[in-house]
CSV table of N, CA, C and O in Angstrom, one decimal:
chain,number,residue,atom,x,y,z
G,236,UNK,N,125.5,124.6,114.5
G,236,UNK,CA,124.6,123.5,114.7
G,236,UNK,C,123.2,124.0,114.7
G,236,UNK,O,122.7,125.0,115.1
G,237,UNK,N,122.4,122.7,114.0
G,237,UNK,CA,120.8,123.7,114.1
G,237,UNK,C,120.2,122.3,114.2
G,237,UNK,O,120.4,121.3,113.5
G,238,UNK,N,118.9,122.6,115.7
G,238,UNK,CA,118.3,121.3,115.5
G,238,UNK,C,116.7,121.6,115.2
G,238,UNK,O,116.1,122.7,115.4
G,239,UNK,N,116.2,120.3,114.5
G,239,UNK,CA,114.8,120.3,113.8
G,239,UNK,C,114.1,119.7,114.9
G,239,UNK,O,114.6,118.7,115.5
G,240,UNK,N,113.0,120.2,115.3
G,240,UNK,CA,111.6,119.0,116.1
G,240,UNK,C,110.5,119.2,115.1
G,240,UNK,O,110.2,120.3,114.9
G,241,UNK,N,110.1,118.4,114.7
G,241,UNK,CA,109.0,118.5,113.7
G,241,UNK,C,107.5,118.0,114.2
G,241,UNK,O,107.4,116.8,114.4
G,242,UNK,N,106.8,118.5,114.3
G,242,UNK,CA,105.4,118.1,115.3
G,242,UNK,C,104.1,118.0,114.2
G,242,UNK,O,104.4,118.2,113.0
G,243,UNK,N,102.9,117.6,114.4
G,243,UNK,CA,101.6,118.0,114.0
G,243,UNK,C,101.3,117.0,112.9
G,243,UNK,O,100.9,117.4,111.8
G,244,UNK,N,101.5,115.9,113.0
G,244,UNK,CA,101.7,114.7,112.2
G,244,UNK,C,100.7,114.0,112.9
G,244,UNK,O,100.3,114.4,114.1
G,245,UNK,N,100.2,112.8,112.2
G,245,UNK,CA,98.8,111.9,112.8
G,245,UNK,C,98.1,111.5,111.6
G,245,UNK,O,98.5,111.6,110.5
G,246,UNK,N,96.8,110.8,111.9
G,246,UNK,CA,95.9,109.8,111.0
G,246,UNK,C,94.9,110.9,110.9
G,246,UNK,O,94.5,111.7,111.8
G,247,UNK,N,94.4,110.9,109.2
G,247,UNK,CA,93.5,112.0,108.7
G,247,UNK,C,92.8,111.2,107.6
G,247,UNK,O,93.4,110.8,106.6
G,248,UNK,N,91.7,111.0,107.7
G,248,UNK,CA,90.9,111.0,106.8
G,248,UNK,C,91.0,111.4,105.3
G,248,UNK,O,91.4,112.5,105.3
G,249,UNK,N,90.9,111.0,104.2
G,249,UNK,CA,91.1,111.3,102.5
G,249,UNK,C,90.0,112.9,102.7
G,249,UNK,O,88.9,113.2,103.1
G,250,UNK,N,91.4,113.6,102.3
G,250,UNK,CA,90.2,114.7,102.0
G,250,UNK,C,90.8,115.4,103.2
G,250,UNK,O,90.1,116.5,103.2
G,251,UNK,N,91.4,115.5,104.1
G,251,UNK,CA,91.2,116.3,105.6
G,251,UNK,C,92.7,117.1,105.4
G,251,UNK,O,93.6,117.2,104.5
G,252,UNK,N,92.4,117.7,106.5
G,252,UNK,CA,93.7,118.5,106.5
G,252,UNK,C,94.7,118.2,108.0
G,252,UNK,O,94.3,117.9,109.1
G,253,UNK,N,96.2,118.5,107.4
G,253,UNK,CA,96.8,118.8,108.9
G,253,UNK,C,98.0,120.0,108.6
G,253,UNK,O,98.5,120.2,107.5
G,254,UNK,N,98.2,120.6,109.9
G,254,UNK,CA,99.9,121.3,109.6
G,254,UNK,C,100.9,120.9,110.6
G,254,UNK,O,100.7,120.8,111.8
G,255,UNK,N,102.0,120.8,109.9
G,255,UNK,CA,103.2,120.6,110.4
G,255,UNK,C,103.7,121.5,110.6
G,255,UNK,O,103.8,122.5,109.9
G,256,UNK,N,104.3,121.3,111.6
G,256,UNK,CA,105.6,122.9,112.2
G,256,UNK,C,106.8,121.8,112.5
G,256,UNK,O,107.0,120.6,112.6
G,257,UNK,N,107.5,123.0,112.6
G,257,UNK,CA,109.1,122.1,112.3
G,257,UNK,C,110.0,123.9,113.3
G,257,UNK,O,110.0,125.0,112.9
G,258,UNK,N,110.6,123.4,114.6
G,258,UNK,CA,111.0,124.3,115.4
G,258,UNK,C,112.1,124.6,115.3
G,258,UNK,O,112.9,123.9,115.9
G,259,UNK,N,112.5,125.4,114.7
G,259,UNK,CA,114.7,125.2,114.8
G,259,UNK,C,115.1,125.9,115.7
G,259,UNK,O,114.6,127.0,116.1
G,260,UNK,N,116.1,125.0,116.2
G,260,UNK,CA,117.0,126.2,117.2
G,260,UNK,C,118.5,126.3,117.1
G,260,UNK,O,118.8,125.7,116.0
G,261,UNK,N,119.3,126.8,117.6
G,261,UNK,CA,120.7,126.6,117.4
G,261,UNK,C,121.1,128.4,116.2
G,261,UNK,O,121.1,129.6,116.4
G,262,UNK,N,121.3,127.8,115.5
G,262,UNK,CA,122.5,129.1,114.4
G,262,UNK,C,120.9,130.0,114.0
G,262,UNK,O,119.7,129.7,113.6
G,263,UNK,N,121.4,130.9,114.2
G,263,UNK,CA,120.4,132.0,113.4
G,263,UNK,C,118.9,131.7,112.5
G,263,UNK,O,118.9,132.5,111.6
G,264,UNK,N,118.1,131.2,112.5
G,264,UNK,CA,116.9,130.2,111.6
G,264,UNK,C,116.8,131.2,111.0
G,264,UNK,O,117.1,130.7,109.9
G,265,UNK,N,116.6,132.9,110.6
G,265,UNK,CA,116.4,133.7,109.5
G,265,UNK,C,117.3,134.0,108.2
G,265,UNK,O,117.0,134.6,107.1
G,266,UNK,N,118.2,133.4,108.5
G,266,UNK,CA,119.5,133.5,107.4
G,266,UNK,C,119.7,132.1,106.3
G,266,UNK,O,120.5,131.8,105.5
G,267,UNK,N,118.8,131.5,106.6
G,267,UNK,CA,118.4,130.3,105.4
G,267,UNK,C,117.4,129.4,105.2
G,267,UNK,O,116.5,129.4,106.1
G,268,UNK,N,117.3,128.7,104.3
G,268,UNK,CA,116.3,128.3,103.5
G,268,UNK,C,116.3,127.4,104.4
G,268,UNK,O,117.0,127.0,105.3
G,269,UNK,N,114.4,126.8,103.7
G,269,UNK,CA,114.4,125.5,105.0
G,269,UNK,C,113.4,124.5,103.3
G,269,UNK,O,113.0,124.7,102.1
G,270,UNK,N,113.4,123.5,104.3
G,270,UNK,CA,112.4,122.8,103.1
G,270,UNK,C,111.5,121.7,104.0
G,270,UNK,O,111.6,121.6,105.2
G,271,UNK,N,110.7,120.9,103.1
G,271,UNK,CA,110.2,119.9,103.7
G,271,UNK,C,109.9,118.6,102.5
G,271,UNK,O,109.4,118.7,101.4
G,272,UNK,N,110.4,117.5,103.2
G,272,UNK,CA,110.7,116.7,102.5
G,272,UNK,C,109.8,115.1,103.1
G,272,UNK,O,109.9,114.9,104.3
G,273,UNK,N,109.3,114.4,102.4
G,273,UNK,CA,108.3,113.1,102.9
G,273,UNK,C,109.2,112.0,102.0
G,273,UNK,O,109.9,112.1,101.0
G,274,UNK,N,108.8,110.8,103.2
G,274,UNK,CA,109.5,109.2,102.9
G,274,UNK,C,108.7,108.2,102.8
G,274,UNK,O,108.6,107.6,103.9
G,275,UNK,N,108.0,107.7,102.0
G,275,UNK,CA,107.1,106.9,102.1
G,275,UNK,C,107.5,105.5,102.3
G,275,UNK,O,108.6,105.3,101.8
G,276,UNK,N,107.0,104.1,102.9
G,276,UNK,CA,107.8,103.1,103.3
G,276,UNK,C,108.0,102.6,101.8
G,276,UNK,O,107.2,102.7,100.9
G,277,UNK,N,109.5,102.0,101.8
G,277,UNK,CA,110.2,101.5,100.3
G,277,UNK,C,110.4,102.1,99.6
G,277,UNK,O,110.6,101.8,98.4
G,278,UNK,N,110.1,103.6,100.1
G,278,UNK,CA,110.4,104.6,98.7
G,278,UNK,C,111.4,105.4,99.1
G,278,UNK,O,111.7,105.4,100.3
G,279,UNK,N,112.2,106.3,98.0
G,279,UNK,CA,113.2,107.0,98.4
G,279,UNK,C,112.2,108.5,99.0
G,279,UNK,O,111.1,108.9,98.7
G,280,UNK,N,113.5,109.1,100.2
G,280,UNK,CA,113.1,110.6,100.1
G,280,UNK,C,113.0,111.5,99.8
G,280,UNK,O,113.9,112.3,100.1
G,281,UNK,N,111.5,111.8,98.9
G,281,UNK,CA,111.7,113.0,98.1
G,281,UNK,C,111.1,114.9,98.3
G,281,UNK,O,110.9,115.3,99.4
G,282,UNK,N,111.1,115.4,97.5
G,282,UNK,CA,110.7,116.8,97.9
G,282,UNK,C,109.8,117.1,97.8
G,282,UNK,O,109.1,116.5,97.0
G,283,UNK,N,109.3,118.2,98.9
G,283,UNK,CA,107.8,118.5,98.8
G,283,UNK,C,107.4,120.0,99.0
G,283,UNK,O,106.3,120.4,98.7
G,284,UNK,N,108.6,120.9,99.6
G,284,UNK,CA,108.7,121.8,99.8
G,284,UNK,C,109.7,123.3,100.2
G,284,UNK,O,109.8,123.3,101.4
G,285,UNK,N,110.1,123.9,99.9
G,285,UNK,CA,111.0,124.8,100.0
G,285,UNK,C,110.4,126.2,100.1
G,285,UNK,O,109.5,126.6,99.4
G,286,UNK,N,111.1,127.1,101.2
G,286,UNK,CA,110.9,128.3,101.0
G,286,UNK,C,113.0,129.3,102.0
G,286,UNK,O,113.8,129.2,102.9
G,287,UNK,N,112.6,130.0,101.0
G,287,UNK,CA,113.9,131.0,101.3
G,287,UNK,C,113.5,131.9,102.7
G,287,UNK,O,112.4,132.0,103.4
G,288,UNK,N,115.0,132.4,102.8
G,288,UNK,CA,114.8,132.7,104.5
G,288,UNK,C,113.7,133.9,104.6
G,288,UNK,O,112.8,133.8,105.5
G,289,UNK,N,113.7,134.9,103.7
G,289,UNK,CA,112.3,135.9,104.6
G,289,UNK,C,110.8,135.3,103.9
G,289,UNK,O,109.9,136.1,103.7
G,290,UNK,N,111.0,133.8,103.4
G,290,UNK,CA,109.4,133.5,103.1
G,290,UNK,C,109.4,134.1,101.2
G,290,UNK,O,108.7,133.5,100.4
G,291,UNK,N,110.3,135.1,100.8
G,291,UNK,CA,109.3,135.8,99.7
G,291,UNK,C,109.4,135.1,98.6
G,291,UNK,O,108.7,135.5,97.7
G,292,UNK,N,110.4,133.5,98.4
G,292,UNK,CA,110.5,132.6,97.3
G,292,UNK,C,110.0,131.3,98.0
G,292,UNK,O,110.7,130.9,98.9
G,293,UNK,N,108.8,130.4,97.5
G,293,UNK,CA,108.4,129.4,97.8
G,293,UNK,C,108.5,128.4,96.6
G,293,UNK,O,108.8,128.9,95.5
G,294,UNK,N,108.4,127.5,96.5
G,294,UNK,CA,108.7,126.5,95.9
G,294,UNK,C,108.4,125.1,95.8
G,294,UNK,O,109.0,124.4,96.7
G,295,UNK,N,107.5,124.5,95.1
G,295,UNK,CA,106.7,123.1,95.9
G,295,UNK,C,106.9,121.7,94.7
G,295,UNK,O,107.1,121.9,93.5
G,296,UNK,N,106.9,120.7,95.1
G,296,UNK,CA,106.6,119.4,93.7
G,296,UNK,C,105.3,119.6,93.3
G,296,UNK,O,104.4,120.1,93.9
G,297,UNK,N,105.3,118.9,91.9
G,297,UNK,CA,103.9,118.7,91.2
G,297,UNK,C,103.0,118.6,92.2
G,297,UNK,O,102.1,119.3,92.5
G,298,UNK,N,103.5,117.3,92.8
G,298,UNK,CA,102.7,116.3,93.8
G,298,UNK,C,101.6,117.0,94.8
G,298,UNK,O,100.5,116.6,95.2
G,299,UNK,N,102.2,118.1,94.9
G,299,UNK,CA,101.9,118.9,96.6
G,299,UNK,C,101.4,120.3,96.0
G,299,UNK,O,100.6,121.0,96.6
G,300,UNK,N,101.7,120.7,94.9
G,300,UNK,CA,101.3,122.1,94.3
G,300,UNK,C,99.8,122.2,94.5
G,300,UNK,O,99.1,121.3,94.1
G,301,UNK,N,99.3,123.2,95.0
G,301,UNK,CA,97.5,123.8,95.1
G,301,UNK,C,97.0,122.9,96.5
G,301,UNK,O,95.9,123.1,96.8
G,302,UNK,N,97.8,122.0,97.2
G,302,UNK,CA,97.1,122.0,98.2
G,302,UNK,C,98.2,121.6,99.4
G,302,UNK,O,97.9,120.8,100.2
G,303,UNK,N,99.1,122.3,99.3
G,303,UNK,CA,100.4,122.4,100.5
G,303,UNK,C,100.8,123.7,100.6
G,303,UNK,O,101.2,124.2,99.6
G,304,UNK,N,100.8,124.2,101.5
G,304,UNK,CA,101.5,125.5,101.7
G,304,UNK,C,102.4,125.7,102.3
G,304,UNK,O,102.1,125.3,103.4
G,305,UNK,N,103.8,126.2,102.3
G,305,UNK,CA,104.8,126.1,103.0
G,305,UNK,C,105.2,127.5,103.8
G,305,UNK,O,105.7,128.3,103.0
G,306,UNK,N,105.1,127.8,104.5
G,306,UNK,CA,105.5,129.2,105.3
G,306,UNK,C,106.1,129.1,106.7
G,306,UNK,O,106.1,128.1,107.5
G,307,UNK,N,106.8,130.5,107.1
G,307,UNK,CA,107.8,130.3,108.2
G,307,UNK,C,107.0,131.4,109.0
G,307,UNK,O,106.0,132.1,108.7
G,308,UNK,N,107.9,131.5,110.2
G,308,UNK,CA,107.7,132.8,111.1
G,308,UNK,C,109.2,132.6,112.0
G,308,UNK,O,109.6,131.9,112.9
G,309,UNK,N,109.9,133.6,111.0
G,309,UNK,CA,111.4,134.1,111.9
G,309,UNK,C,111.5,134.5,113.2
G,309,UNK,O,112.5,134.3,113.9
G,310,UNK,N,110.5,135.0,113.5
G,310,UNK,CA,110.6,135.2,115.1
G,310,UNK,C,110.0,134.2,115.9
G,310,UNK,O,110.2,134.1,117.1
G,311,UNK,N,109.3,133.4,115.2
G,311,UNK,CA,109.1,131.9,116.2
G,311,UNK,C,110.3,130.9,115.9
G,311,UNK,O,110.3,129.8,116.5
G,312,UNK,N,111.0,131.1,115.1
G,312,UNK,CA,112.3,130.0,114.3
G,312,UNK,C,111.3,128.7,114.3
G,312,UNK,O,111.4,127.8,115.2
G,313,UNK,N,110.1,128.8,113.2
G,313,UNK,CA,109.2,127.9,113.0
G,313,UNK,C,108.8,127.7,111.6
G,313,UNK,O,107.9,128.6,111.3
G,314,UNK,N,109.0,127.0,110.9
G,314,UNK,CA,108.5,126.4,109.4
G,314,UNK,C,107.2,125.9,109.6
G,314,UNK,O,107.0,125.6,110.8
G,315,UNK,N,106.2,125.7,108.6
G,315,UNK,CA,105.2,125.1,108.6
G,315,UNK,C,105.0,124.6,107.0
G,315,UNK,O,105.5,125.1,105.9
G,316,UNK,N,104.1,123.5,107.3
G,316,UNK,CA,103.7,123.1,105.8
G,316,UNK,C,102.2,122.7,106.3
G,316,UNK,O,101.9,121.9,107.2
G,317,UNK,N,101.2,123.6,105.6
G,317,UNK,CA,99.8,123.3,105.4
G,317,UNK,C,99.3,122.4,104.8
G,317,UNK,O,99.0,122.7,103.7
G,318,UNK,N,99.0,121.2,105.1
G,318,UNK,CA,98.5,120.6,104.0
G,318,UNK,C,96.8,119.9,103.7
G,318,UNK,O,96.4,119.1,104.5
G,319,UNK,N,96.0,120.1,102.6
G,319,UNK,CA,95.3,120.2,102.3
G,319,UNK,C,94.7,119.0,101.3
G,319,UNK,O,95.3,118.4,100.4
G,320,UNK,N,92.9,118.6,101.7
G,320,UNK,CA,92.8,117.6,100.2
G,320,UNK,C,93.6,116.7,100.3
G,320,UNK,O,94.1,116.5,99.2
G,321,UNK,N,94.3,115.7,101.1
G,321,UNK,CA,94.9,115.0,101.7
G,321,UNK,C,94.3,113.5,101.3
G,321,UNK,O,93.4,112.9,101.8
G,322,UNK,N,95.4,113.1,100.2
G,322,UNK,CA,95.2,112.0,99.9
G,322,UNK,C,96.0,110.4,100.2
G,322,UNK,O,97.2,110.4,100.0
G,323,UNK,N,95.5,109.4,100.4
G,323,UNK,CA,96.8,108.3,101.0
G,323,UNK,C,97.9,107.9,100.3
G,323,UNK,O,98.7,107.0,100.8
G,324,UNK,N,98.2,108.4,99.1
G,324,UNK,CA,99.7,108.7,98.3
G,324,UNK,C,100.2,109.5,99.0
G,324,UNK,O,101.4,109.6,98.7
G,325,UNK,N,99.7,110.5,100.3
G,325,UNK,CA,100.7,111.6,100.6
G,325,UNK,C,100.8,111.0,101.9
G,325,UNK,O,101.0,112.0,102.7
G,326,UNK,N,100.8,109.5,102.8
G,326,UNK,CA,101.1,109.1,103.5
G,326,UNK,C,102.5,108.9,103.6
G,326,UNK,O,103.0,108.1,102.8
G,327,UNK,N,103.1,109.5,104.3
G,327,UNK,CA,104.5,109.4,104.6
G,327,UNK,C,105.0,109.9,105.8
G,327,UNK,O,104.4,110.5,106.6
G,328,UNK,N,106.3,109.4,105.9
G,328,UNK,CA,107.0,110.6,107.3
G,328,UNK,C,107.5,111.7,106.9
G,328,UNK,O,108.0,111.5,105.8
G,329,UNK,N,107.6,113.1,107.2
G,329,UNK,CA,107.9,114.4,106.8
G,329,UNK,C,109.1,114.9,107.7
G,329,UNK,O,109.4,114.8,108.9
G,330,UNK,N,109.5,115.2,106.9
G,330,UNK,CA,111.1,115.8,107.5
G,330,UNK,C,111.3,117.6,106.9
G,330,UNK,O,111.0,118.0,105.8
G,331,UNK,N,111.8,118.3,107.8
G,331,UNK,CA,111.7,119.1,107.8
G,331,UNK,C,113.5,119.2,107.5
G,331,UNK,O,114.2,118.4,108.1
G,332,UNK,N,114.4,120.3,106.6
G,332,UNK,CA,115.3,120.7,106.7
G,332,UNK,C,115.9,121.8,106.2
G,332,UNK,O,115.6,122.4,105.2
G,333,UNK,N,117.0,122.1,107.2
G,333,UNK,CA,117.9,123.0,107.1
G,333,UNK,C,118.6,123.3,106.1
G,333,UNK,O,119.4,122.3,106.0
G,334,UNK,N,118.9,124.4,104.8
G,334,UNK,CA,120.0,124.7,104.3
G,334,UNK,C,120.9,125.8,104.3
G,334,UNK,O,120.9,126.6,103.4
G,335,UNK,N,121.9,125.8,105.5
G,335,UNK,CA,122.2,126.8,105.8
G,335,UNK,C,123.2,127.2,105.5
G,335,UNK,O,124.0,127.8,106.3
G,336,UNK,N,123.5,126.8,104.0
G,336,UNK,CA,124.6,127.4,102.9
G,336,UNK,C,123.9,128.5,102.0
G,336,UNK,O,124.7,129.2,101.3
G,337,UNK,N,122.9,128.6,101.9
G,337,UNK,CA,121.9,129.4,101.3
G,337,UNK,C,120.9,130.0,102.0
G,337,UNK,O,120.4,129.3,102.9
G,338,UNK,N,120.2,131.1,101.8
G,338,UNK,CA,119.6,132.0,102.0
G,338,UNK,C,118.4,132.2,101.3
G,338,UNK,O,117.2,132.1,101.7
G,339,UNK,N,119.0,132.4,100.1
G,339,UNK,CA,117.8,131.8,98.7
G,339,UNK,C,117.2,130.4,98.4
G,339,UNK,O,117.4,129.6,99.3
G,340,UNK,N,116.8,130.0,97.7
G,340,UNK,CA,116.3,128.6,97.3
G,340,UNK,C,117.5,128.3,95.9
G,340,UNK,O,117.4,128.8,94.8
G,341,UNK,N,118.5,127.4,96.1
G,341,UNK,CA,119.3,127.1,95.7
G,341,UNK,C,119.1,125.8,95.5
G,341,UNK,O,119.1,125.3,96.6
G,342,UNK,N,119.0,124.7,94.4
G,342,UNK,CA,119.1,122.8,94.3
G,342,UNK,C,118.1,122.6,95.9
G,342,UNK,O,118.6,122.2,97.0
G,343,UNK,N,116.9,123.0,95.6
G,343,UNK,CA,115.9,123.6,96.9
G,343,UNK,C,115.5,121.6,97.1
G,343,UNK,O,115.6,120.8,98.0
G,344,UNK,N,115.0,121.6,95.8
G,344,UNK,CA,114.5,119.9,95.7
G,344,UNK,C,115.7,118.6,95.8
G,344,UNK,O,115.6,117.4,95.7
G,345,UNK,N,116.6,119.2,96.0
G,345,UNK,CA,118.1,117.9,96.4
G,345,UNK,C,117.8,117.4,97.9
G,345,UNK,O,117.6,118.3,98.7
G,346,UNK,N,117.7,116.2,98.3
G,346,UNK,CA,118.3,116.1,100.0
G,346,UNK,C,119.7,116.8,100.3
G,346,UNK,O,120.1,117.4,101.3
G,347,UNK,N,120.6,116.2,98.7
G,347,UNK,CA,122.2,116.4,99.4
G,347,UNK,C,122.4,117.7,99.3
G,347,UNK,O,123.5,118.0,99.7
G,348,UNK,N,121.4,119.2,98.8
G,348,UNK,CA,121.5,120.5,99.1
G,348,UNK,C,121.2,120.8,100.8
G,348,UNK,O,121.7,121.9,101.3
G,349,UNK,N,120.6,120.0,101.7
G,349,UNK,CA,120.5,120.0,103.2
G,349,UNK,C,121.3,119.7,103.9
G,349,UNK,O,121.5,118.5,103.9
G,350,UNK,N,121.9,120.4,104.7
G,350,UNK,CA,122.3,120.2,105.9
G,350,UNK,C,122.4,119.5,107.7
G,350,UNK,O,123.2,118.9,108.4
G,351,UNK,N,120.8,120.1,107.6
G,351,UNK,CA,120.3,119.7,109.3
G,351,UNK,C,118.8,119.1,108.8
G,351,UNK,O,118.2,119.6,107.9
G,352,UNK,N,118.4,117.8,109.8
G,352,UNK,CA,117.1,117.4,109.4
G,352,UNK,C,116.9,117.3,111.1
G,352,UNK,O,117.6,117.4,112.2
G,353,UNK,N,115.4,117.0,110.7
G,353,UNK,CA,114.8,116.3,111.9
G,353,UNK,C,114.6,115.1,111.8
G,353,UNK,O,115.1,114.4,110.9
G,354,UNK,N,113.7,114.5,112.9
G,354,UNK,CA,113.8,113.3,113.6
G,354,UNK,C,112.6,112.4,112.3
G,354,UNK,O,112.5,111.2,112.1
G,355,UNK,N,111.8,113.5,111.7
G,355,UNK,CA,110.2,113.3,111.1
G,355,UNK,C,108.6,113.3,112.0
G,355,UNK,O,108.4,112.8,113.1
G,356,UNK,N,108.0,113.7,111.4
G,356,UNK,CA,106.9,113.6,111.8
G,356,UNK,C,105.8,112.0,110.7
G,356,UNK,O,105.7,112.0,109.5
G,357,UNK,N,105.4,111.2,111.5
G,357,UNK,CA,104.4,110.3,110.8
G,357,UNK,C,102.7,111.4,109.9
G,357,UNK,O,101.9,112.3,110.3
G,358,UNK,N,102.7,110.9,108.7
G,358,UNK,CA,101.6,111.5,108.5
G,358,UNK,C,100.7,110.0,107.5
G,358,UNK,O,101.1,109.5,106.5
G,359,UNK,N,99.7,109.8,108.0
G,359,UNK,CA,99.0,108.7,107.4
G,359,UNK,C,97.5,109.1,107.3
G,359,UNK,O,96.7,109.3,108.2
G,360,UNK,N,97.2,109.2,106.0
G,360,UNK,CA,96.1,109.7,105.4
G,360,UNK,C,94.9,108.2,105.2
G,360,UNK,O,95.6,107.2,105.0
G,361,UNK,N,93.4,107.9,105.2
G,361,UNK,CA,93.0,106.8,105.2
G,361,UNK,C,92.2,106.8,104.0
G,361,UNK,O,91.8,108.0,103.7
G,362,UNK,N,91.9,106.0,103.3
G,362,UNK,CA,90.9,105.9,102.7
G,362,UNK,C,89.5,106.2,102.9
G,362,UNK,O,88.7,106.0,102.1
């Protein structure tokens, strides 16, 4: 069992920045991949970010490339996504998750490659 709390979400200005941390606890958090994924209202949930368990393969959508950063720290069993240049297309709830059939980044951009999610964090960007 592995659970997600996902924090650092809120109202940001066009242009601003925030980061999200995403806490796991439960099975080992260094032994697999994590990702991070946004839901916008009436839309499906899609991909935004992946990175393999010691960080050294990252992996991002069009959407988010050059101004999202995704990184971990194994000894905090803590994910983050940086995000930057923040525009109100990127208003969504953000979910953080577990794939702990893999290690590497494997069908990284699938939901049905996830496992364990979190609860989400709100992120709403303003004009």
């Amino acid at each position: 069992q592995v659970q997600l709390v996902e924090s650092g979400g809120g109202l940001v200005q066009a242009g601003g920045s925030l980061r999200l941390s995403c806490a796991a606890s439960g099975r080992t958090f260094g032994r697999y991949a994590m990702g991070w994924f946004r839901q916008a209202p009436g839309k499906e949930r899609e991909f935004a970010a992946a990175i393999s368990w010691s960080g050294a393969k990252v992996a991002y959508a069009d959407s988010v490339k050059d101004r999202f950063t995704i990184s971990r720290d194994n000894a905090k069993n803590t994910v983050y996504l940086q995000m930057i240049s923040l525009q109100p297309e990127d208003t969504a709830v953000y979910y953080c998750a577990a794939d702990t059939s893999n290690s590497d980044l494997y069908s990284y951009s699938s939901v049905s490659a996830y496992d364990y999610w979190g609860q989400g964090t709100q992120v709403t960007v303003s004009s």
